[in-house]
mmCIF file of C-alpha atoms in Angstrom:
data_model
loop_
_atom_site.group_PDB
_atom_site.id
_atom_site.type_symbol
_atom_site.label_atom_id
_atom_site.label_comp_id
_atom_site.label_asym_id
_atom_site.label_seq_id
_atom_site.Cartn_x
_atom_site.Cartn_y
_atom_site.Cartn_z
ATOM 1 C CA UNK A 1 9.801 28.543 7.981
ATOM 2 C CA UNK A 2 10.983 31.027 5.648
ATOM 3 C CA UNK A 3 14.719 30.827 6.118
ATOM 4 C CA UNK A 4 15.122 28.628 9.397
ATOM 5 C CA UNK A 5 15.578 25.565 7.560
ATOM 6 C CA UNK A 6 12.322 24.371 9.767
ATOM 7 C CA UNK A 7 9.539 22.390 8.584
ATOM 8 C CA UNK A 8 6.298 23.650 8.012
ATOM 9 C CA UNK A 9 3.005 22.150 10.055
ATOM 10 C CA UNK A 10 -0.351 22.825 8.350
ATOM 11 C CA UNK A 11 -3.217 23.165 10.770
ATOM 12 C CA UNK A 12 -6.155 21.449 10.140
ATOM 13 C CA UNK A 13 -10.388 21.302 11.981
ATOM 14 C CA UNK A 14 -10.901 18.927 14.643
ATOM 15 C CA UNK A 15 -7.176 20.128 16.247
ATOM 16 C CA UNK A 16 -4.876 17.815 13.809
ATOM 17 C CA UNK A 17 -1.847 18.707 12.565
ATOM 18 C CA UNK A 18 -0.100 17.768 10.047
ATOM 19 C CA UNK A 19 3.253 17.685 8.545
ATOM 20 C CA UNK A 20 5.472 17.258 5.340
ATOM 21 C CA UNK A 21 7.409 13.162 6.066
ATOM 22 C CA UNK A 22 10.884 13.461 6.051
ATOM 23 C CA UNK A 23 11.411 10.402 4.459
ATOM 24 C CA UNK A 24 8.587 10.053 2.179
ATOM 25 C CA UNK A 25 7.466 6.791 4.297
ATOM 26 C CA UNK A 26 5.671 6.174 5.616
ATOM 27 C CA UNK A 27 5.665 4.322 9.467
ATOM 28 C CA UNK A 28 4.314 1.875 10.144
ATOM 29 C CA UNK A 29 2.312 1.399 13.690
ATOM 30 C CA UNK A 30 3.983 4.909 14.298
ATOM 31 C CA UNK A 31 0.268 7.696 15.990
ATOM 32 C CA UNK A 32 0.863 11.019 16.275
ATOM 33 C CA UNK A 33 5.163 13.287 16.412
ATOM 34 C CA UNK A 34 6.249 14.075 19.574
ATOM 35 C CA UNK A 35 4.432 17.856 19.052
ATOM 36 C CA UNK A 36 1.482 16.526 18.163
ATOM 37 C CA UNK A 37 1.445 15.788 14.699
ATOM 38 C CA UNK A 38 0.491 12.992 12.747
ATOM 39 C CA UNK A 39 3.122 12.999 8.995
ATOM 40 C CA UNK A 40 0.885 14.227 5.896
ATOM 41 C CA UNK A 41 1.734 12.056 4.047
ATOM 42 C CA UNK A 42 -0.166 9.084 5.998
ATOM 43 C CA UNK A 43 -2.543 11.085 6.595
ATOM 44 C CA UNK A 44 -3.006 11.883 3.029
ATOM 45 C CA UNK A 45 -3.017 7.518 2.199
ATOM 46 C CA UNK A 46 -5.306 7.189 5.034
ATOM 47 C CA UNK A 47 -7.760 9.978 2.864
ATOM 48 C CA UNK A 48 -7.590 8.751 0.044
ATOM 49 C CA UNK A 49 -8.843 4.826 1.513
ATOM 50 C CA UNK A 50 -12.008 6.059 2.759
ATOM 51 C CA UNK A 51 -12.134 7.904 -0.256
ATOM 52 C CA UNK A 52 -12.579 4.784 -3.144
ATOM 53 C CA UNK A 53 -14.196 3.049 0.208
ATOM 54 C CA UNK A 54 -17.336 5.327 -0.142
ATOM 55 C CA UNK A 55 -17.123 4.504 -4.111
ATOM 56 C CA UNK A 56 -17.252 0.818 -3.130
ATOM 57 C CA UNK A 57 -20.416 1.619 -0.866
ATOM 58 C CA UNK A 58 -21.617 3.108 -3.539
ATOM 59 C CA UNK A 59 -20.738 1.142 -6.428
ATOM 60 C CA UNK A 60 -21.864 -1.829 -4.440
ATOM 61 C CA UNK A 61 -25.201 -3.568 -5.654
ATOM 62 C CA UNK A 62 -26.929 -4.326 -1.560
ATOM 63 C CA UNK A 63 -29.892 -3.970 0.255
ATOM 64 C CA UNK A 64 -29.902 0.383 1.402
ATOM 65 C CA UNK A 65 -29.572 -0.510 4.851
ATOM 66 C CA UNK A 66 -26.781 -2.834 4.525
ATOM 67 C CA UNK A 67 -25.186 0.761 2.274
ATOM 68 C CA UNK A 68 -26.605 2.611 5.226
ATOM 69 C CA UNK A 69 -24.475 0.334 7.301
ATOM 70 C CA UNK A 70 -21.467 1.096 5.877
ATOM 71 C CA UNK A 71 -21.938 4.632 4.989
ATOM 72 C CA UNK A 72 -22.188 4.774 9.274
ATOM 73 C CA UNK A 73 -18.899 2.786 9.390
ATOM 74 C CA UNK A 74 -17.334 4.963 7.183
ATOM 75 C CA UNK A 75 -18.005 8.328 8.834
ATOM 76 C CA UNK A 76 -17.237 7.053 12.212
ATOM 77 C CA UNK A 77 -13.413 5.870 11.534
ATOM 78 C CA UNK A 78 -13.588 9.163 9.701
ATOM 79 C CA UNK A 79 -14.096 11.365 12.557
ATOM 80 C CA UNK A 80 -12.596 8.471 15.049
ATOM 81 C CA UNK A 81 -9.125 8.929 13.400
ATOM 82 C CA UNK A 82 -8.186 12.422 14.339
ATOM 83 C CA UNK A 83 -7.905 10.345 18.206
ATOM 84 C CA UNK A 84 -6.811 7.117 17.141
ATOM 85 C CA UNK A 85 -4.855 7.554 13.875
ATOM 86 C CA UNK A 86 -4.118 3.520 14.054
ATOM 87 C CA UNK A 87 -6.933 2.360 15.902
ATOM 88 C CA UNK A 88 -9.022 3.962 12.641
ATOM 89 C CA UNK A 89 -6.774 2.561 10.337
ATOM 90 C CA UNK A 90 -7.974 -0.892 11.553
ATOM 91 C CA UNK A 91 -10.995 -0.215 11.198
ATOM 92 C CA UNK A 92 -10.792 0.739 7.666
ATOM 93 C CA UNK A 93 -9.201 -2.657 6.767
ATOM 94 C CA UNK A 94 -11.830 -4.337 9.097
ATOM 95 C CA UNK A 95 -14.819 -2.217 6.261
ATOM 96 C CA UNK A 96 -12.373 -2.804 2.984
ATOM 97 C CA UNK A 97 -12.362 -6.446 3.496
ATOM 98 C CA UNK A 98 -16.012 -6.859 3.718
ATOM 99 C CA UNK A 99 -16.695 -4.479 1.425
ATOM 100 C CA UNK A 100 -13.995 -6.281 -0.681
ATOM 101 C CA UNK A 101 -16.229 -10.031 0.096
ATOM 102 C CA UNK A 102 -19.457 -8.377 -1.313
ATOM 103 C CA UNK A 103 -17.375 -7.268 -4.473
#
């Protein structure tokens, strides 16, 4: 807020609201802030992991059905993040581990 020293809030589709992190650090295990916003840095880090997973899926040397399954999971994880970021992060971690096993 100009001159007010307040923290700006960014509205995104799906009702997700982000605000800048005060410390510059990610807070492990934190859900939405008390006012319904989420740490922007945490959201951006999650978004970067989604992009990397999408690239790995595209580059994987696997049958089309396997790739399609991974793509559906990635979409579901992305969609679920607006409801429960902690759950979506755990699901993405499992998908990343599976992608790692398939090289």
